Coordinates of C-alpha atoms (C1' of nucleotides) in Angstrom, one line a residue:
Chain A
M30 CA 63.5 90.9 123.0
T31 CA 62.2 89.2 119.9
D32 CA 63.4 91.7 117.4
Q33 CA 66.9 91.7 118.6
I34 CA 69.2 91.4 115.6
R35 CA 71.7 88.6 115.6
V36 CA 74.3 88.2 112.9
R37 CA 77.3 85.9 112.6
F38 CA 80.7 85.6 110.9
A39 CA 81.3 82.0 110.2
P40 CA 84.6 81.4 108.4
A41 CA 86.1 78.0 107.7
P42 CA 89.7 77.9 109.0
T43 CA 91.4 77.3 105.7
G44 CA 94.6 79.3 106.3
Y45 CA 95.1 83.0 106.7
L46 CA 92.2 85.4 106.7
H47 CA 91.9 87.3 103.4
V48 CA 90.5 90.7 102.7
G49 CA 87.3 89.2 101.2
S50 CA 86.5 87.4 104.5
A51 CA 87.5 90.5 106.5
R52 CA 85.0 92.5 104.5
S53 CA 82.2 90.0 105.2
A54 CA 83.1 90.1 108.9
L55 CA 83.1 93.9 108.8
F56 CA 79.7 94.1 107.2
N57 CA 78.2 91.8 109.8
W58 CA 79.9 93.8 112.5
L59 CA 78.7 97.1 111.1
Y60 CA 75.1 95.8 111.0
A61 CA 75.3 94.5 114.5
R62 CA 76.7 97.8 115.8
H63 CA 74.3 99.9 113.8
T64 CA 71.3 98.0 115.1
G65 CA 72.5 97.4 118.6
G66 CA 72.4 93.7 117.8
T67 CA 74.7 90.8 118.6
F68 CA 77.7 89.8 116.5
V69 CA 78.4 86.0 116.9
L70 CA 81.7 84.4 115.8
R71 CA 81.5 80.8 114.7
I72 CA 84.3 78.7 113.4
E73 CA 83.1 76.2 110.7
D74 CA 85.6 73.5 111.2
T75 CA 83.3 70.6 110.3
N76 CA 86.1 69.0 108.3
E77 CA 88.7 67.0 110.3
E78 CA 91.6 68.7 108.5
L79 CA 90.4 72.1 109.6
K80 CA 90.6 71.5 113.4
Q81 CA 93.9 73.1 114.0
D82 CA 94.8 75.7 116.6
E83 CA 97.0 77.7 114.3
F84 CA 94.2 78.0 111.7
I85 CA 92.0 79.3 114.4
D86 CA 94.5 81.9 115.4
A87 CA 94.9 82.9 111.8
I88 CA 91.2 84.0 112.0
L89 CA 90.9 85.5 115.5
E90 CA 94.1 87.5 115.4
P91 CA 93.4 89.6 112.3
L92 CA 89.8 90.2 113.5
Q93 CA 91.2 91.6 116.7
W94 CA 93.8 93.7 114.9
L95 CA 90.9 95.3 112.9
G96 CA 89.0 95.9 116.0
L97 CA 86.0 93.7 114.9
D98 CA 85.1 92.5 118.4
W99 CA 82.5 89.8 118.7
D100 CA 79.8 89.5 121.4
E101 CA 79.5 85.8 121.4
G102 CA 81.8 82.9 120.7
P103 CA 83.9 81.7 119.1
H104 CA 81.6 78.7 118.8
F105 CA 83.3 75.7 117.2
Q106 CA 81.3 73.4 115.0
S107 CA 83.8 70.6 115.7
E108 CA 82.4 70.7 119.3
R109 CA 78.8 70.5 118.2
T110 CA 78.9 67.5 115.9
H111 CA 76.4 65.6 118.0
L112 CA 73.8 68.2 117.2
Y113 CA 74.3 67.8 113.4
V114 CA 74.4 64.0 113.7
A115 CA 71.1 64.1 115.6
A116 CA 69.5 66.3 113.0
I117 CA 70.6 63.9 110.2
E118 CA 69.2 61.0 112.2
Q119 CA 65.9 62.8 112.5
L120 CA 65.8 63.5 108.8
V121 CA 66.4 59.8 108.0
A122 CA 63.8 58.7 110.6
D123 CA 61.3 61.1 109.0
G124 CA 62.1 59.7 105.6
K125 CA 63.4 63.0 104.5
A126 CA 66.9 61.7 103.9
Y127 CA 68.3 58.3 102.9
F128 CA 71.4 56.2 102.6
C129 CA 73.4 55.9 99.4
N130 CA 76.5 53.9 98.7
M131 CA 77.3 55.0 95.1
S132 CA 80.7 56.4 94.4
R133 CA 81.3 59.3 92.1
E134 CA 82.5 56.9 89.4
Q135 CA 79.5 54.7 89.8
I136 CA 77.2 57.7 89.5
D137 CA 78.9 58.9 86.3
A138 CA 78.8 55.4 84.8
R139 CA 75.1 55.1 85.6
C140 CA 74.4 58.4 83.9
E141 CA 76.2 57.3 80.8
A142 CA 74.5 54.0 80.7
D143 CA 71.1 55.6 81.1
G144 CA 71.9 58.5 78.7
L145 CA 71.3 61.1 81.4
P146 CA 73.2 64.3 81.8
S147 CA 75.8 64.1 84.5
G148 CA 74.3 64.4 88.0
Y149 CA 72.9 62.2 90.7
H150 CA 69.3 61.8 89.7
G151 CA 68.3 60.3 93.0
F152 CA 69.5 56.9 92.1
S153 CA 69.3 55.4 95.5
R154 CA 66.3 57.4 96.7
D155 CA 63.8 54.6 96.9
L156 CA 66.0 51.6 97.4
G157 CA 65.7 51.6 101.2
L158 CA 69.4 51.0 101.5
P159 CA 70.8 50.3 105.0
D160 CA 73.5 52.4 106.6
S161 CA 77.0 51.0 106.0
D162 CA 80.6 52.0 106.2
D163 CA 80.7 53.5 102.8
A164 CA 77.3 55.0 102.8
V165 CA 76.5 58.7 102.7
V166 CA 73.3 60.3 103.7
R167 CA 71.5 62.3 101.0
F168 CA 68.7 64.8 101.5
R169 CA 65.5 64.1 99.6
V170 CA 64.8 67.3 97.6
P171 CA 61.2 67.8 96.7
D172 CA 60.5 67.1 93.0
S173 CA 58.5 70.2 92.5
G174 CA 57.9 73.5 94.1
T175 CA 60.1 76.6 94.5
T176 CA 62.5 77.6 97.3
V177 CA 62.6 81.3 97.8
V178 CA 65.5 83.1 99.3
D179 CA 64.6 86.4 100.9
D180 CA 67.7 88.6 100.4
S181 CA 67.8 92.1 101.5
I182 CA 70.3 93.0 98.8
R183 CA 68.9 91.1 95.9
G184 CA 65.3 90.8 96.7
R185 CA 63.5 87.5 96.2
V186 CA 65.7 84.9 94.6
E187 CA 63.8 81.8 93.4
F188 CA 65.1 78.3 92.9
E189 CA 63.2 75.5 91.3
N190 CA 63.5 72.4 93.5
A191 CA 63.5 70.3 90.4
N192 CA 66.9 71.8 89.6
L193 CA 68.4 70.8 92.9
E194 CA 70.0 67.4 93.4
D195 CA 69.6 65.1 96.4
F196 CA 72.7 66.5 98.0
V197 CA 75.0 64.8 100.5
I198 CA 74.4 65.8 104.1
R199 CA 76.6 63.2 105.8
R200 CA 79.9 62.0 104.4
S201 CA 80.8 58.3 104.3
D202 CA 83.1 58.8 107.3
G203 CA 80.1 59.9 109.2
S204 CA 80.8 63.6 109.4
P205 CA 78.1 66.1 108.6
V206 CA 78.6 68.6 105.8
F207 CA 78.4 72.4 106.4
L208 CA 74.9 72.7 105.0
V209 CA 73.5 70.8 108.0
A210 CA 75.8 72.6 110.5
N211 CA 74.7 75.9 109.0
A212 CA 71.0 75.2 109.4
V213 CA 71.3 73.7 112.9
D214 CA 73.6 76.4 114.2
D215 CA 71.7 79.4 112.6
A216 CA 68.5 78.1 114.2
D217 CA 70.1 77.2 117.5
M218 CA 71.9 80.5 117.8
G219 CA 68.9 82.5 116.8
I220 CA 70.6 84.1 113.8
T221 CA 68.2 86.7 112.3
H222 CA 70.4 87.9 109.3
V223 CA 72.9 85.9 107.4
V224 CA 75.4 88.3 105.8
R225 CA 78.0 86.6 103.6
G226 CA 79.6 86.5 100.1
E227 CA 77.5 86.0 97.0
D228 CA 79.4 82.8 96.2
L229 CA 77.2 81.1 98.8
L230 CA 73.9 82.2 97.3
N231 CA 73.4 79.0 95.4
T232 CA 73.8 76.9 98.6
T233 CA 71.1 78.9 100.4
P234 CA 68.1 77.0 99.0
K235 CA 69.7 73.7 100.2
V236 CA 70.0 75.1 103.7
Q237 CA 66.5 76.4 103.6
L238 CA 65.2 73.1 102.5
L239 CA 67.0 71.4 105.5
W240 CA 65.7 74.2 107.8
E241 CA 62.2 73.5 106.7
A242 CA 62.5 69.7 107.0
L243 CA 63.9 70.1 110.5
G244 CA 60.9 72.2 111.4
Y245 CA 62.8 75.3 112.4
G246 CA 60.1 77.9 111.5
P247 CA 60.9 81.1 109.6
T248 CA 64.3 81.3 108.0
P249 CA 66.7 84.2 108.6
T250 CA 66.9 87.1 106.2
Y251 CA 69.9 86.8 103.9
A252 CA 72.2 89.4 102.5
H253 CA 74.6 88.1 99.9
L254 CA 77.4 90.6 99.5
P255 CA 78.9 91.4 96.1
L256 CA 82.2 89.6 95.6
L257 CA 85.6 91.3 95.9
V258 CA 87.4 90.7 92.6
N259 CA 90.9 91.0 91.2
E260 CA 92.0 93.0 88.2
A261 CA 90.7 90.3 85.9
R262 CA 87.3 90.6 87.7
K263 CA 87.6 87.1 89.1
K264 CA 86.8 86.3 92.7
L265 CA 89.7 87.0 95.0
S266 CA 91.5 83.8 95.7
K267 CA 94.3 83.0 98.2
R268 CA 96.3 81.1 95.6
R269 CA 96.2 83.7 92.9
D270 CA 96.0 87.0 94.6
D271 CA 98.0 88.7 97.2
V272 CA 95.3 89.3 99.7
S273 CA 96.4 88.2 103.2
L274 CA 95.3 90.6 105.8
G275 CA 98.4 89.7 107.8
E276 CA 100.6 90.8 104.9
F277 CA 98.9 94.2 104.8
R278 CA 99.5 94.5 108.5
E279 CA 103.2 93.6 108.0
K280 CA 103.6 96.2 105.3
G281 CA 102.4 98.9 107.7
Y282 CA 98.8 99.4 106.8
L283 CA 96.7 100.8 109.6
P284 CA 93.7 98.8 110.8
Q285 CA 91.5 101.9 110.7
A286 CA 92.5 102.6 107.1
M287 CA 91.9 99.0 106.1
L288 CA 88.5 99.1 107.7
N289 CA 87.6 102.4 106.2
Y290 CA 88.6 101.2 102.7
L291 CA 86.8 97.8 103.1
A292 CA 83.6 99.6 104.1
L293 CA 83.7 101.4 100.8
L294 CA 83.7 98.3 98.7
G295 CA 80.0 97.5 98.0
W296 CA 78.7 100.3 100.0
G297 CA 79.1 104.1 100.2
P298 CA 77.8 106.9 102.3
N299 CA 75.3 109.1 100.5
D300 CA 77.0 112.3 101.7
E301 CA 80.1 111.4 99.7
V302 CA 82.5 111.7 102.6
E303 CA 84.7 108.7 102.2
I304 CA 87.4 109.0 104.8
R305 CA 85.7 109.2 108.2
P306 CA 85.7 107.6 111.7
I307 CA 84.2 104.2 112.0
E308 CA 81.5 105.5 114.3
E309 CA 80.1 107.6 111.4
I310 CA 80.2 104.6 109.2
I311 CA 78.3 102.5 111.8
A312 CA 75.7 105.3 112.0
Q313 CA 75.1 105.4 108.3
F314 CA 75.5 101.7 107.4
D315 CA 72.5 99.6 106.3
L316 CA 72.1 96.3 104.5
A317 CA 69.6 97.7 102.2
D318 CA 72.1 100.2 100.8
I319 CA 74.7 97.6 99.7
N320 CA 75.5 97.3 96.0
K321 CA 74.9 94.3 93.9
G322 CA 77.9 94.4 91.5
S323 CA 81.3 93.0 92.4
A324 CA 84.0 95.4 93.4
F325 CA 87.7 95.5 92.4
F326 CA 90.1 95.5 95.4
D327 CA 92.2 98.4 94.4
T328 CA 95.4 98.8 96.4
K329 CA 96.0 102.2 94.8
K330 CA 93.0 103.6 96.6
L331 CA 93.9 101.7 99.7
D332 CA 97.3 103.3 99.6
H333 CA 95.8 106.7 99.3
I334 CA 93.5 106.2 102.3
N335 CA 96.3 104.7 104.3
G336 CA 98.4 107.7 103.5
E337 CA 95.7 110.0 104.7
Y338 CA 95.4 108.0 108.0
I339 CA 99.2 108.2 108.4
R340 CA 99.1 112.0 108.0
M341 CA 96.4 112.1 110.7
Q342 CA 98.7 110.3 113.1
S343 CA 100.4 112.2 115.9
A344 CA 104.2 112.5 115.5
E345 CA 104.6 110.1 118.3
A346 CA 102.3 107.5 116.9
F347 CA 103.9 107.7 113.5
L348 CA 107.3 107.3 115.0
A349 CA 106.2 104.3 117.0
D350 CA 104.7 102.6 113.9
A351 CA 107.6 103.4 111.6
E352 CA 110.2 102.4 114.1
P353 CA 110.1 98.7 113.4
Y354 CA 110.9 99.2 109.8
V355 CA 114.0 101.4 110.4
S356 CA 115.5 100.1 113.6
G357 CA 115.9 96.4 112.8
A358 CA 118.4 94.3 111.0
D359 CA 116.1 94.3 108.0
A360 CA 116.7 98.0 107.3
P361 CA 118.7 98.7 104.2
W362 CA 121.8 99.9 106.0
P363 CA 124.3 98.6 108.6
E364 CA 122.3 98.3 111.8
A365 CA 125.1 100.0 113.8
N366 CA 124.7 103.1 111.7
Y367 CA 121.1 103.7 112.8
S368 CA 120.3 106.5 115.2
A369 CA 116.9 106.7 116.7
E370 CA 117.4 110.4 117.5
V371 CA 118.2 111.3 113.9
F372 CA 115.3 109.3 112.6
A373 CA 113.0 111.0 115.1
A374 CA 114.1 114.4 113.9
L375 CA 113.5 113.6 110.3
A376 CA 110.3 111.6 110.8
P377 CA 107.8 114.4 110.3
E378 CA 109.1 114.9 106.8
V379 CA 108.8 111.2 106.2
Q380 CA 105.3 111.2 107.5
T381 CA 103.9 113.3 104.7
R382 CA 105.6 111.2 102.0
V383 CA 104.7 107.6 102.8
A384 CA 101.6 105.7 102.0
V385 CA 102.5 102.8 104.3
H386 CA 105.0 102.6 107.2
S387 CA 107.2 100.1 105.5
E388 CA 108.2 102.8 103.0
A389 CA 109.9 104.9 105.7
P390 CA 113.4 103.4 105.1
N391 CA 113.3 104.6 101.5
F392 CA 113.4 108.2 102.6
V393 CA 116.2 108.0 105.1
D394 CA 118.4 105.1 103.8
W395 CA 121.0 107.5 102.4
V396 CA 121.5 109.1 105.8
F397 CA 122.4 105.8 107.5
A398 CA 124.0 104.0 104.6
D399 CA 127.8 104.0 104.2
E400 CA 127.6 104.4 100.4
V401 CA 124.9 105.5 98.1
S402 CA 124.1 104.2 94.7
Y403 CA 122.8 106.5 92.1
D404 CA 119.4 106.0 90.6
E405 CA 119.8 106.0 86.9
K406 CA 116.9 108.3 86.1
S407 CA 117.7 110.7 88.8
W408 CA 121.3 110.9 87.7
K409 CA 120.2 111.7 84.1
K410 CA 117.6 114.3 85.1
G411 CA 119.4 115.8 88.1
I412 CA 123.0 115.8 87.0
Q413 CA 123.4 115.2 83.2
K414 CA 120.7 117.6 82.3
A415 CA 121.6 120.2 84.9
K416 CA 123.8 123.2 84.2
M417 CA 127.3 123.9 85.7
V418 CA 127.3 120.8 87.7
P419 CA 131.1 120.6 88.1
E420 CA 131.2 124.2 89.2
I421 CA 128.4 123.6 91.7
F422 CA 130.2 120.6 93.2
E423 CA 133.5 122.6 93.4
G424 CA 131.8 125.6 95.0
V425 CA 129.7 123.5 97.5
I426 CA 132.7 121.4 98.6
A427 CA 134.8 124.6 99.2
K428 CA 132.1 126.1 101.3
F429 CA 131.3 122.9 103.1
E430 CA 134.9 122.5 104.1
T431 CA 134.9 125.7 106.1
C432 CA 131.4 126.7 107.0
D433 CA 129.6 126.1 110.3
W434 CA 127.9 122.7 110.1
T435 CA 124.3 123.5 110.9
A436 CA 121.2 123.1 108.8
D437 CA 120.9 126.8 108.1
T438 CA 124.5 127.3 107.1
I439 CA 124.4 124.2 104.9
K440 CA 121.4 125.5 103.1
D441 CA 122.9 129.0 102.7
A442 CA 126.1 127.4 101.3
V443 CA 124.2 125.4 98.6
F444 CA 122.0 128.2 97.6
G445 CA 124.8 130.7 97.8
V446 CA 126.8 128.7 95.2
G447 CA 123.7 128.5 93.0
E448 CA 123.3 132.3 93.1
E449 CA 126.9 133.0 92.4
L450 CA 126.8 130.7 89.3
G451 CA 123.2 131.6 88.3
A452 CA 122.2 127.9 88.4
K453 CA 120.0 125.7 90.4
S454 CA 122.2 124.0 92.9
Q455 CA 119.9 122.0 95.1
V456 CA 119.0 119.1 92.8
P457 CA 122.6 118.2 91.7
V458 CA 123.7 118.2 95.3
R459 CA 120.7 116.1 96.3
V460 CA 121.4 113.5 93.7
A461 CA 125.1 113.4 94.7
V462 CA 124.3 113.0 98.3
T463 CA 121.1 110.9 98.3
G464 CA 121.3 109.1 94.9
R465 CA 117.9 110.4 93.9
N466 CA 116.3 113.6 92.7
F467 CA 113.4 113.6 95.2
G468 CA 113.0 113.1 98.9
I469 CA 112.9 114.8 102.3
P470 CA 114.5 118.3 102.8
L471 CA 118.3 117.9 102.8
W472 CA 119.5 120.4 105.4
D473 CA 118.7 118.8 108.8
A474 CA 119.6 115.4 107.4
L475 CA 123.0 116.6 106.2
E476 CA 123.7 118.2 109.5
A477 CA 123.0 114.9 111.1
M478 CA 125.0 113.0 108.6
G479 CA 128.1 115.1 109.2
R480 CA 130.5 117.2 107.2
E481 CA 132.9 114.5 106.1
K482 CA 130.4 112.0 104.9
T483 CA 128.5 114.7 103.0
I484 CA 131.7 116.0 101.2
G485 CA 132.7 112.4 100.5
R486 CA 129.4 111.8 98.7
I487 CA 129.9 114.8 96.5
R488 CA 133.4 113.8 95.7
S489 CA 132.3 110.4 94.6
A490 CA 129.7 112.0 92.4
Q491 CA 132.5 114.2 90.9
A492 CA 134.4 111.0 90.1
Q493 CA 131.3 109.6 88.4
L494 CA 131.1 112.8 86.4
D495 CA 134.5 112.2 84.8
T496 CA 133.9 108.7 83.7
Chain B
rG7 C1' 75.5 72.0 79.5
rC8 C1' 72.3 73.5 83.6
rC9 C1' 71.1 77.0 87.7
rC10 C1' 71.9 81.8 90.0
rC11 C1' 73.6 86.8 90.3
rC12 C1' 75.2 91.4 88.1
rA13 C1' 75.9 95.8 84.5
rU14 C1' 76.9 104.6 86.0
rC15 C1' 83.9 107.7 84.4
rG16 C1' 90.0 103.1 83.8
rU17 C1' 88.7 101.9 89.4
rC18 C1' 85.4 102.6 94.0
rC19 C1' 81.0 105.0 95.3
rA20 C1' 76.4 108.8 95.0
rG21 C1' 71.8 108.6 92.2
rC22 C1' 65.9 105.0 94.4
rG23 C1' 60.8 108.6 87.9
rG24 C1' 61.4 115.2 87.1
rC25 C1' 66.6 118.8 91.3
rC26 C1' 71.2 115.0 85.9
rU27 C1' 73.9 120.0 80.5
rA28 C1' 74.9 112.7 85.8
rG29 C1' 77.9 114.3 91.6
rG30 C1' 82.2 112.8 94.9
rA31 C1' 86.8 109.9 95.6
rC32 C1' 91.3 107.1 93.6
rG33 C1' 94.3 107.3 89.2
rC34 C1' 96.1 110.3 85.3
rC35 C1' 97.1 115.5 83.3
rU36 C1' 97.7 121.1 84.1
rG37 C1' 98.6 125.2 87.3
rC38 C1' 99.7 127.5 92.2
rC39 C1' 102.9 126.8 96.5
rU40 C1' 108.3 125.1 96.6
rU41 C1' 115.6 126.2 94.3
rU42 C1' 113.8 118.4 95.1
rC43 C1' 109.9 115.3 96.0
rA44 C1' 105.6 114.9 98.9
rC45 C1' 101.7 117.4 101.5
rG46 C1' 98.2 121.4 100.6
rC47 C1' 95.3 124.4 97.1
rA48 C1' 92.9 125.4 92.1
rG49 C1' 91.5 123.3 87.6
rG50 C1' 91.1 119.4 83.7
rU51 C1' 90.2 114.2 81.7
rA52 C1' 86.5 110.4 81.7
rA53 C1' 80.6 106.8 82.4
rC54 C1' 74.5 105.7 82.5
rA55 C1' 76.5 98.3 77.7
rC56 C1' 72.8 97.8 73.5
rG57 C1' 67.6 97.4 71.7
rG58 C1' 62.6 97.7 72.7
rG59 C1' 58.7 99.2 75.8
rU60 C1' 55.8 101.9 80.2
rU61 C1' 55.3 107.3 81.3
rC62 C1' 53.9 114.1 80.0
rA63 C1' 59.0 112.7 81.9
rA64 C1' 63.8 107.0 82.6
rA65 C1' 70.6 106.4 84.6
rU66 C1' 66.3 105.3 87.7
rC67 C1' 60.4 100.8 86.2
rC68 C1' 59.4 96.3 82.6
rC69 C1' 61.1 92.9 78.6
rG70 C1' 64.9 91.2 75.4
rU71 C1' 70.1 91.1 73.6
rU72 C1' 75.1 91.3 74.6
rG73 C1' 78.9 91.1 78.1
rG74 C1' 80.9 89.7 82.9
rG75 C1' 80.8 86.8 87.3
rG76 C1' 79.4 82.9 90.7
rG77 C1' 77.7 77.9 91.6
rU78 C1' 77.3 73.2 89.8
rG79 C1' 82.2 67.8 95.3
rC80 C1' 81.6 63.0 100.4
rC81 C1' 85.4 72.2 100.5
rA82 C1' 83.2 75.8 103.1

RNA sequence: GCCCCCAUCGUCCAGCGGCCUAGGACGCCUGCCUUUCACGCAGGUAACACGGGUUCAAAUCCCGUUGGGGGUGCCA
């Protein structure tokens, strides 16, 4: 099958996988699934420092979490070095590459001496230097002509060869650089479409020049994706931006929601339905429809989409996902106070209110905590600005002391006092008991919390009132 | 400096020469529902960067300007 599509995701293992890389992986995967092609995973660990198992896991694990399954690989470039070395030897033998022993400093000094703008200028090109311990191999870039990158997102992108330097293809320690590994592997693995970030567009003519010099035939089609940027519209960076996929996972984002959101960055369905199953996205996806402009990674919208996915979860699934955030020692209350039954009963009300699972404790903390602290704004709005608060507290306490302790009777007691006094009684009670003027319905939660604890909370609010 | 890319509401996307008095989503605002908040529902706010062409007709094609971004390593 000659027109079988083959794409690859080829990250360098430089730490955790971030959302930008995940988006590249996703678009490759979508294209493979859309066309019935093959998705190859390749780890670009050409650099000695990058060959570490934990770095590899940092890539594989998030991909698995997202459900981006690969059909081939992972191939490791560190295990294929002999192929790149052979390619470099061939280029040298053919006179298409040569040895150079100039250091960066020497190059700069030479430029200054010759009054040239900084750059390499092919200084050692025709010196016929031998290989040596401190020598690099440089590729002989043609002096004239144009290298054309065929990009299915950007069209034909032309680079004048005269603007390209004789770039290094083998380091002085003998290791090949990624440009060589790229050409060799893409050829060897039969890659038909290279889908990756736009930050690599400028390296593409170099790879194509190598490709041609190595006699590999037609080059793959490229698709350089628009960059994902931060609020300042700068390329997302691990150092600056909070973009670790693992962190999103820890906060309780769902992989399906993350995938759905990522698919909407640089691409969009033309029927304007944004939140939809991945199968529908696969069906509609095409490289030709990808945007050119960079996209802001907006966690507000991610939160909204994640919230929608949470609301689509079954009660059981939600409970299972929220459970780790409320049952452990990290929860904001004494661990011994926690009751799985109580949380399970309240969970459906929590489910409509959270954007991510890690927010779950914020809605039930007051039920399990010994004491509650009053949110300043809530106190002001719900107590200070409310009418007849002392009377409401008096009346509610009196009823609470004697009434049956069920959700219904609790509700009747609170509303009853409000009616008798002609005032709204729920919010003051809510603030007194939960510390806030918003949250899940009180009644079931109060029943679970118990009569004494509830009355105690209102009493301490009364005390606050007097001070 | 040089090379390359880009430009529709604050943000993400739809638009591929007439269906556009520019559509959807997030955010924000208003109302309904509700004796909280949220969900849900109904509304509102807000954009084709600018200037020239081409054409009967341009957000859509071409050129320029401006603005933004990326790359310029013995990192990938």
